[in-house]
Short mmCIF file of C-alpha atoms in Angstrom, two decimals:
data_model
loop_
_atom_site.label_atom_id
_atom_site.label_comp_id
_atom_site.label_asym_id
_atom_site.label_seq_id
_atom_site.Cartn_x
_atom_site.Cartn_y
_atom_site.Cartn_z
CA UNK A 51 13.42 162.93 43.88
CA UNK A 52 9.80 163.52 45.11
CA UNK A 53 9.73 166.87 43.16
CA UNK A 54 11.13 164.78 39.61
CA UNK A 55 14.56 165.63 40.23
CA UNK A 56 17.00 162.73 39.14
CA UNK A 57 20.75 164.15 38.38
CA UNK A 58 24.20 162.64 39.40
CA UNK A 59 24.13 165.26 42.44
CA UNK A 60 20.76 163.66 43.87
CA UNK A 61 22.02 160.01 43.13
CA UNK A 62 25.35 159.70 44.10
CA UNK A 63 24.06 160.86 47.96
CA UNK A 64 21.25 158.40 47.49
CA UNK A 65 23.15 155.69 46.59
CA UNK A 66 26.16 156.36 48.67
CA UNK A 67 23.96 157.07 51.70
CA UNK A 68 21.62 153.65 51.24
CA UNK A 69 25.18 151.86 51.03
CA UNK A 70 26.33 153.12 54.13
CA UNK A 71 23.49 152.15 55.74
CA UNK A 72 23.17 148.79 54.22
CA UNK A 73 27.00 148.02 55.98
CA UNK A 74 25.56 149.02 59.00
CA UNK A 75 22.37 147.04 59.11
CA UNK A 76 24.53 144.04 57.81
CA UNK A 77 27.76 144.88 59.99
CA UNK A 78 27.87 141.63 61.55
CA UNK A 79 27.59 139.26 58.78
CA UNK A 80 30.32 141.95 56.82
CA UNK A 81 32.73 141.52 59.55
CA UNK A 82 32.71 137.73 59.45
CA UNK A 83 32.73 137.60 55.20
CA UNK A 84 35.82 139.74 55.28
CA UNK A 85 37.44 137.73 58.29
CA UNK A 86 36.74 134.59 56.66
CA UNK A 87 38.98 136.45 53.29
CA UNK A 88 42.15 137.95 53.62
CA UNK A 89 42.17 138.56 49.88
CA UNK A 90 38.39 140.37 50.04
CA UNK A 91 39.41 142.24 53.27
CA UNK A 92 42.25 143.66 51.30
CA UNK A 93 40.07 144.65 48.43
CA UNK A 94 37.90 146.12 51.51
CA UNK A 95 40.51 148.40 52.70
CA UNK A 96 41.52 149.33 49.02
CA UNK A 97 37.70 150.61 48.65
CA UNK A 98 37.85 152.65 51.99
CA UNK A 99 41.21 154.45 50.79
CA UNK A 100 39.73 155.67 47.23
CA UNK A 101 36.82 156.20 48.80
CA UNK A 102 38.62 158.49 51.21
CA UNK A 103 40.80 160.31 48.77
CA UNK A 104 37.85 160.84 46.59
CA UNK A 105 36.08 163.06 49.39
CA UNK A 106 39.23 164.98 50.38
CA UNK A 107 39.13 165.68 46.20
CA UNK A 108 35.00 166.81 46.66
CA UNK A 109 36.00 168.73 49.07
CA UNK A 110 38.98 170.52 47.80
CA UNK A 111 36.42 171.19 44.73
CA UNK A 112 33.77 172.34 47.26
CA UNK A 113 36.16 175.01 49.26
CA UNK A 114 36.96 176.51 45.59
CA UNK A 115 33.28 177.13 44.51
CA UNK A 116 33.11 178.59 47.89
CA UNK A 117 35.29 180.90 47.42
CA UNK A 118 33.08 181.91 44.59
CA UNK A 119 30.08 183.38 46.90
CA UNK A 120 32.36 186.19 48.07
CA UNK A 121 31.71 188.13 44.61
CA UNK A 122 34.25 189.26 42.39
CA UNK A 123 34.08 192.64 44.01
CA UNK A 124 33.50 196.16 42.42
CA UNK A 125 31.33 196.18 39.28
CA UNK A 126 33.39 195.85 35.76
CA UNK A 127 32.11 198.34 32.71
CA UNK A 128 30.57 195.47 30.17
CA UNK A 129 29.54 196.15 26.79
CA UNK A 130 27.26 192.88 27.16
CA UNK A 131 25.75 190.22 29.44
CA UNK A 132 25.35 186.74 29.10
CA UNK A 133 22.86 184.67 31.33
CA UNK A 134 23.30 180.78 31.02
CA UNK A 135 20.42 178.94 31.46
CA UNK A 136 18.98 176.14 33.68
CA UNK A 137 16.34 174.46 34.25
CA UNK A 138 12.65 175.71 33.48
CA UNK A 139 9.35 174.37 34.81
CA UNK A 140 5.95 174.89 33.21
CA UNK A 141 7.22 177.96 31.38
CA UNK A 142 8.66 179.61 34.44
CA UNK A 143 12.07 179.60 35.35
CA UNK A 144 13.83 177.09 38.19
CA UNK A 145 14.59 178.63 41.69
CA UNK A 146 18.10 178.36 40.41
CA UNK A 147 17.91 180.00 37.00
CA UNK A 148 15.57 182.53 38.56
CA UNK A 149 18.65 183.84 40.99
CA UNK A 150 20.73 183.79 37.94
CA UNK A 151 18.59 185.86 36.33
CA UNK A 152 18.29 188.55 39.29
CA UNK A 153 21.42 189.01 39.71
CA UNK A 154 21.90 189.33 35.95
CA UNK A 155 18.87 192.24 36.41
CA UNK A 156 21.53 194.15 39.22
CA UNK A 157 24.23 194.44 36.79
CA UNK A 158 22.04 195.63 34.08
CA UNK A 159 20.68 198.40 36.11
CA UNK A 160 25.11 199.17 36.84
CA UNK A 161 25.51 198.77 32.97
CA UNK A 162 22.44 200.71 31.62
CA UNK A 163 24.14 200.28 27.92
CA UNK A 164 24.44 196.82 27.86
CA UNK A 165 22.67 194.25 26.11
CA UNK A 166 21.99 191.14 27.18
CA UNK A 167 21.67 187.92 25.82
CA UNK A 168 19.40 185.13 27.88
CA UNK A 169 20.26 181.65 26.91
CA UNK A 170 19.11 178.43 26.79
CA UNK A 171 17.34 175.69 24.38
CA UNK A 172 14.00 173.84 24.73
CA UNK A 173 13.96 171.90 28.37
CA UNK A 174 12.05 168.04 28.07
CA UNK A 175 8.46 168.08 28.80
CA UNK A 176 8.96 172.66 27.76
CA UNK A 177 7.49 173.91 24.53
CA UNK A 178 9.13 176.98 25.03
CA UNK A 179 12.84 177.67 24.93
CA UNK A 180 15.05 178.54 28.47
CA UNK A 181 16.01 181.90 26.57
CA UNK A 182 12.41 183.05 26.03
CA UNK A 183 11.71 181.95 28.97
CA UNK A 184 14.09 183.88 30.79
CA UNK A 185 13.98 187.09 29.04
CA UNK A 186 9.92 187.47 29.56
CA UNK A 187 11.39 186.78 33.32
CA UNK A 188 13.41 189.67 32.59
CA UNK A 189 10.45 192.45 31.53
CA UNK A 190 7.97 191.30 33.44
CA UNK A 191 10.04 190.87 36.89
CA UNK A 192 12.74 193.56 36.18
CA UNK A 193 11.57 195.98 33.61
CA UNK A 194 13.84 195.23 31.15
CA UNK A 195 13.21 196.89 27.88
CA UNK A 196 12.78 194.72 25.18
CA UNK A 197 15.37 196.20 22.89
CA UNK A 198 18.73 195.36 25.03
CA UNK A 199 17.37 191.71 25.07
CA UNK A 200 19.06 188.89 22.98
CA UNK A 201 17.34 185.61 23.10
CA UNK A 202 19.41 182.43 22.36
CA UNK A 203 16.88 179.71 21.51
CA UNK A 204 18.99 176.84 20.33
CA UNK A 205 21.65 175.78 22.86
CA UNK A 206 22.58 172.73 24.84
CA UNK A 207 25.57 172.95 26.55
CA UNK A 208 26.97 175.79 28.69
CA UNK A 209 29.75 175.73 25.21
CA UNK A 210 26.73 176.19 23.02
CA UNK A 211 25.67 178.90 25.64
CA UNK A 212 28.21 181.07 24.82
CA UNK A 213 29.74 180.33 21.28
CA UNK A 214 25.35 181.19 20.03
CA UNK A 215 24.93 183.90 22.30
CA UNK A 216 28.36 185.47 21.27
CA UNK A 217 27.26 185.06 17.58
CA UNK A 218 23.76 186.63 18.04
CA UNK A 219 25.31 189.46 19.86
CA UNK A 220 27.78 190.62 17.16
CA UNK A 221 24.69 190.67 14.90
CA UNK A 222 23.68 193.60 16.91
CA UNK A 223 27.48 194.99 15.89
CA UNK A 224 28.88 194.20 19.40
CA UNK A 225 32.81 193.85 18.51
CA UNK A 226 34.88 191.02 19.43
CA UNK A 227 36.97 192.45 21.75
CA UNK A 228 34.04 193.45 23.52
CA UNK A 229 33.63 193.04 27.78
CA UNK A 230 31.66 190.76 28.40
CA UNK A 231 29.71 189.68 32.03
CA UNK A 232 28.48 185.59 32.22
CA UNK A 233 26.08 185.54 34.54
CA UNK A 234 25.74 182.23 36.21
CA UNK A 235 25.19 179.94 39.90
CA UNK A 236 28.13 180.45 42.06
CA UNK A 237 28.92 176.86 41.66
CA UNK A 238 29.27 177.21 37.74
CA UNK A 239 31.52 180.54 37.31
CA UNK A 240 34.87 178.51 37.06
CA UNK A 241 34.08 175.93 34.10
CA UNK A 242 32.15 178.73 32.56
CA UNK A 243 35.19 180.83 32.44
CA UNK A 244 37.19 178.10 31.62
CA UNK A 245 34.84 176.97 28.35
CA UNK A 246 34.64 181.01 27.78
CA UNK A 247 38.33 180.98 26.98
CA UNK A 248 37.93 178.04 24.92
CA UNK A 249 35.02 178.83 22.52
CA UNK A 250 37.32 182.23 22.07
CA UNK A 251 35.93 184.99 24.52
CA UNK A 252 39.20 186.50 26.09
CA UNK A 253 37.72 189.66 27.54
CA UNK A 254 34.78 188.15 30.02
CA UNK A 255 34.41 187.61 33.40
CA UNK A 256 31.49 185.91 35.44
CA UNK A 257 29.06 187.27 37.77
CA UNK A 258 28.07 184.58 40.61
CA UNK A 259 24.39 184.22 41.59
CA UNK A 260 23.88 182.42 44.89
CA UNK A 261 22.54 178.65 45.01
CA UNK A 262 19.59 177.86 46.75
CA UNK A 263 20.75 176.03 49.93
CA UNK A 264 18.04 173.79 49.70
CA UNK A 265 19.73 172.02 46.84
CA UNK A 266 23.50 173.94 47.13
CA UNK A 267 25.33 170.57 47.97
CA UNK A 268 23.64 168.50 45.84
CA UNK A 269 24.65 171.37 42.61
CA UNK A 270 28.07 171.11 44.07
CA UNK A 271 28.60 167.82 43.68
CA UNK A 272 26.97 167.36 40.08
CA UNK A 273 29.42 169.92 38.98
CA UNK A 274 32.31 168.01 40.48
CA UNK A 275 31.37 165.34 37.88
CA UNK A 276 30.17 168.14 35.23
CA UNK A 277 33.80 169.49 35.44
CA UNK A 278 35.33 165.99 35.10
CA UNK A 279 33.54 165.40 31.98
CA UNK A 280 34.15 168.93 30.71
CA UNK A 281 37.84 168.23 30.94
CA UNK A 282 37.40 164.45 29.47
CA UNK A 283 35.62 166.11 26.55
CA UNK A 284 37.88 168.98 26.27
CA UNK A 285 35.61 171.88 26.24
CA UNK A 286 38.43 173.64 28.39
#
């Protein structure tokens, strides 16, 4: 929060964590409330067992993106890479996006042929767009020549991520059927493949970049809710 970050996966802890302590401070006048009320007590105890089966659920989630860090092994021929974006910060990218974008850099140096397509829109307080952003990340840091680069300027969503990249890429006469690698944080790579399907690219596959562990749980568990709404809005 110090650093301006305010997202559900800084908040919930916050507020979860000043509850907590708020019960214990105030244990003793608690304990006497809920004796005094059988009918509050039971409401008590009703809280406790949601609040239980919502963490084994977190961390059911968790152990899945987990399994995500391991890689998906050896490197798949691609006719084209897509980087989502993420956040950006006085036109450079976040320590997030910029691990994104490095690993992105490793499989274009595997798949010399491919072209790749760096996307994001305009970030608050930005005046330049996440997909310029990261593709001057892209020459300057990783040599990439300027003709394999496709910048995606207009999105909002990780669905508007791929559907506008996917469009600006068969402009440059890449087929539909063609493989495709979606770069992305570790934590991301199964509702990206899951809104892939859905906006229509069947032959993809993502590439995990690692979270910084500095803010790894926190990502975690704003894409626990990120997924929830995903499915409530059916973008998979």
């Amino acid at each position: 929060m110090l650093y301006g970050m305010f997202n559900v996966g800084i908040l919930v802890p916050a507020v979860v964590g000043t509850v907590l302590l708020a019960m214990l401070v105030w244990r003793g006048p608690i304990s006497r409330l809920l004796a005094a009320r059988p009918r509050l007590r039971r409401l008590w105890r009703l809280g406790w067992w949601l609040f239980g089966i919502w963490v084994v659920s977190l961390l059911v989630f968790w152990l899945r993106i987990a399994q995500q860090m391991h890689g998906d092994g050896e490197p798949q021929p691609v006719d084209a890479i897509i980087v989502l974006g993420s956040a950006t910060r006085d036109g450079q990218p976040s320590q997030t996006l910029a691990l994104r974008l490095d690993t992105a850099a490793t499989v274009a140096a595997q798949q010399p042929k491919a072209l790749i397509a760096t996307s994001g829109g305009v970030d608050f307080g930005e005046s330049e767009s996440e997909g310029r952003i990261m593709a001057r990340y892209l020459q300057q840091r990783h040599g990439i020549a300027t003709e394999r680069l496709v910048m995606e300027e207009q999105s909002t969503s990780t669905a508007l991520n791929l559907s506008l990249s996917m469009g600006l890429l068969a402009a440059r006469n890449l087929p539909a059927d063609a493989s495709i690698a979606i770069v992305t944080s570790d934590f991301h790579t199964p509702r990206a493949q899951w809104i892939a399907r859905k906006v229509g690219i069947r032959n993809a596959h993502t590439v995990a970049a690692p979270t910084p562990l500095s803010i790894r749980f926190n990502a975690w568990l704003r894409e626990y809710f990120a997924v929830a709404s995903s499915w409530l809005l059916r973008e998979f």
